[in-house]
PDB file of C-alpha atoms in Angstrom:
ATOM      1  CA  UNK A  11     -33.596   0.493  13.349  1.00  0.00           C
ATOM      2  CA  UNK A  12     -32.535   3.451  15.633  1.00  0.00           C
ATOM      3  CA  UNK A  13     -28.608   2.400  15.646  1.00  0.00           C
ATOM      4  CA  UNK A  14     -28.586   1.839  12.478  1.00  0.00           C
ATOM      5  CA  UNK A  15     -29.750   4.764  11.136  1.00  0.00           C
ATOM      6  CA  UNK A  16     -27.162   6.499  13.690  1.00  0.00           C
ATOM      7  CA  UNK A  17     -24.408   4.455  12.483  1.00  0.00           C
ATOM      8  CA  UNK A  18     -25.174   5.434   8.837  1.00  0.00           C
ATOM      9  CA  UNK A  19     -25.217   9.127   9.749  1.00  0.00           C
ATOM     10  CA  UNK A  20     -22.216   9.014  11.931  1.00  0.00           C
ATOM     11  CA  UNK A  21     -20.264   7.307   8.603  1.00  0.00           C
ATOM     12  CA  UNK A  22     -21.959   9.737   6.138  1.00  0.00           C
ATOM     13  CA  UNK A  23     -21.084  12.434   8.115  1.00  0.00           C
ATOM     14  CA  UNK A  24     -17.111  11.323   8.827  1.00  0.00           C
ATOM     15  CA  UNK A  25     -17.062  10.809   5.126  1.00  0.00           C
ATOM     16  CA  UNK A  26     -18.440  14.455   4.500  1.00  0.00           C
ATOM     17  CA  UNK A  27     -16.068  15.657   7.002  1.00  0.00           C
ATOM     18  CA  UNK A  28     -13.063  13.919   5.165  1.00  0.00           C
ATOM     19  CA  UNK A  29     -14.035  14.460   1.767  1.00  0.00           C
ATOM     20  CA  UNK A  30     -12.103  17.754   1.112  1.00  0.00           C
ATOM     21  CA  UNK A  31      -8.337  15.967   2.320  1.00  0.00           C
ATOM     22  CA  UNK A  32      -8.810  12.823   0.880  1.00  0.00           C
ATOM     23  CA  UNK A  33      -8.003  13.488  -2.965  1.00  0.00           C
ATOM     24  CA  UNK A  34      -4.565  14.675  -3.160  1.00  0.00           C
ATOM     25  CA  UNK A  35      -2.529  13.751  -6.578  1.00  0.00           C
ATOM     26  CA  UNK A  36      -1.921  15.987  -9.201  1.00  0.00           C
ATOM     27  CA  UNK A  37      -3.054  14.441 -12.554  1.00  0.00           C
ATOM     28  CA  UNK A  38      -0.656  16.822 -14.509  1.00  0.00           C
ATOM     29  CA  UNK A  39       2.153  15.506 -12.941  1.00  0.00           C
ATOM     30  CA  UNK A  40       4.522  12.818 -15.436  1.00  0.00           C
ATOM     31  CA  UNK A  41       6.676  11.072 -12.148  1.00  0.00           C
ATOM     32  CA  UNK A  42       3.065   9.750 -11.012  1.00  0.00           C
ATOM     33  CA  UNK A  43       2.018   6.378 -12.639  1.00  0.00           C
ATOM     34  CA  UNK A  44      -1.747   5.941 -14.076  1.00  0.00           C
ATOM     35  CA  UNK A  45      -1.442   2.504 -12.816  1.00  0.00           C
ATOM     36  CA  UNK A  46       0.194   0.055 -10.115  1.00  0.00           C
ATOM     37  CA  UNK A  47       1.078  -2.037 -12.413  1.00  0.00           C
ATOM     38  CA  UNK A  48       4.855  -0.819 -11.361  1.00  0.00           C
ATOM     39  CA  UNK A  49       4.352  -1.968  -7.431  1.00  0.00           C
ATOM     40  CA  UNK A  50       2.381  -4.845  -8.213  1.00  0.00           C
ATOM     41  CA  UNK A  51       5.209  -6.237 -10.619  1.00  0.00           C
ATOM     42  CA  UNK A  52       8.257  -4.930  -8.001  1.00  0.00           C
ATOM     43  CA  UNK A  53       6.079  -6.697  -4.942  1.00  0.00           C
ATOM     44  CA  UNK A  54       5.578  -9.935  -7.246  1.00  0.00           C
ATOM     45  CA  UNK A  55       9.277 -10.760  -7.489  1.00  0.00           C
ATOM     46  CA  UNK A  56      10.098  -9.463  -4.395  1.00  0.00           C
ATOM     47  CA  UNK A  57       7.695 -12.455  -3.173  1.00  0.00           C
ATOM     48  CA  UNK A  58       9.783 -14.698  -5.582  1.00  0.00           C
ATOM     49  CA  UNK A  59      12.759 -14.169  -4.234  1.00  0.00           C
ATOM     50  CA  UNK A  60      11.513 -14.622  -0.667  1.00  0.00           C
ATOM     51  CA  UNK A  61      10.348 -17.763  -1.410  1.00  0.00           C
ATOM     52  CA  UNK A  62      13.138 -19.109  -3.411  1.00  0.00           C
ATOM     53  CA  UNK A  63      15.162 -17.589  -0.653  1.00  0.00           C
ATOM     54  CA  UNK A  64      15.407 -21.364   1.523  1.00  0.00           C
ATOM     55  CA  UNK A  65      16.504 -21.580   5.381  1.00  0.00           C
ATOM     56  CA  UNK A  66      15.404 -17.710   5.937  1.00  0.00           C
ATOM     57  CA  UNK A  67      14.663 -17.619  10.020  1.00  0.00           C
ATOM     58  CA  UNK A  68      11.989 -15.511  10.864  1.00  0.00           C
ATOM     59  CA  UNK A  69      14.595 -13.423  13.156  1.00  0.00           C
ATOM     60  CA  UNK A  70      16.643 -12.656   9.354  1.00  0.00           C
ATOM     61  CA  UNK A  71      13.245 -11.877   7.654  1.00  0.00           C
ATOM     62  CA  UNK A  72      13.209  -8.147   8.485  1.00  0.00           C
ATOM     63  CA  UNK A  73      17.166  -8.158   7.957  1.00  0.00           C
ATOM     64  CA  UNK A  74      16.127  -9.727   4.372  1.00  0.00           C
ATOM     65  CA  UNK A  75      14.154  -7.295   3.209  1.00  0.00           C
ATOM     66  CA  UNK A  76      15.828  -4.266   4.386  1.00  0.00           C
ATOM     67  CA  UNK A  77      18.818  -5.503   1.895  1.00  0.00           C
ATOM     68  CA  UNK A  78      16.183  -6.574  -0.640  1.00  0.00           C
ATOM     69  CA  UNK A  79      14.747  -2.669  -0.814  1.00  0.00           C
ATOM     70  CA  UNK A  80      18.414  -1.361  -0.401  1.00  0.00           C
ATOM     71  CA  UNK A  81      19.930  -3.046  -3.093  1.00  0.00           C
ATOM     72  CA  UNK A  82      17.193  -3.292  -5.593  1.00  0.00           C
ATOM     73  CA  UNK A  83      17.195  -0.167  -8.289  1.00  0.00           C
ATOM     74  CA  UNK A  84      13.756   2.245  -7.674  1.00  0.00           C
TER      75      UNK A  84
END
């Protein structure tokens, strides 16, 4: 019961420790989103047009989705 007591205080600790820098988003701020709705929509048909996307090598994958992020509107 030793090591895990010290593994619980090491992790309480680290979390203590990082508690002050881990928080940072203004809530007053109107360019940041409530929700990630946004991303979660933009990843979903980014996924759809992967897959609908047929004879894509996995060498042109990375090529792929560079374009994909260049050319789609933010």
């Amino acid at each position: 019961t030793g090591r895990v007591f010290s593994d619980v205080k090491r992790a309480r600790s680290m979390l203590l420790r990082a508690l002050p820098d881990m928080f940072y988003w203004r809530l007053d701020d109107p360019h940041i989103s409530t929700t990630t709705n946004g991303l979660e929509g933009y990843f979903s048909r980014l996924k759809s047009h992967y897959r609908q996307h047929r004879g894509l090598s996995p060498q042109g994958r990375p090529n792929y989705f560079a374009w994909y992020f260049h050319f789609t509107p933010r």
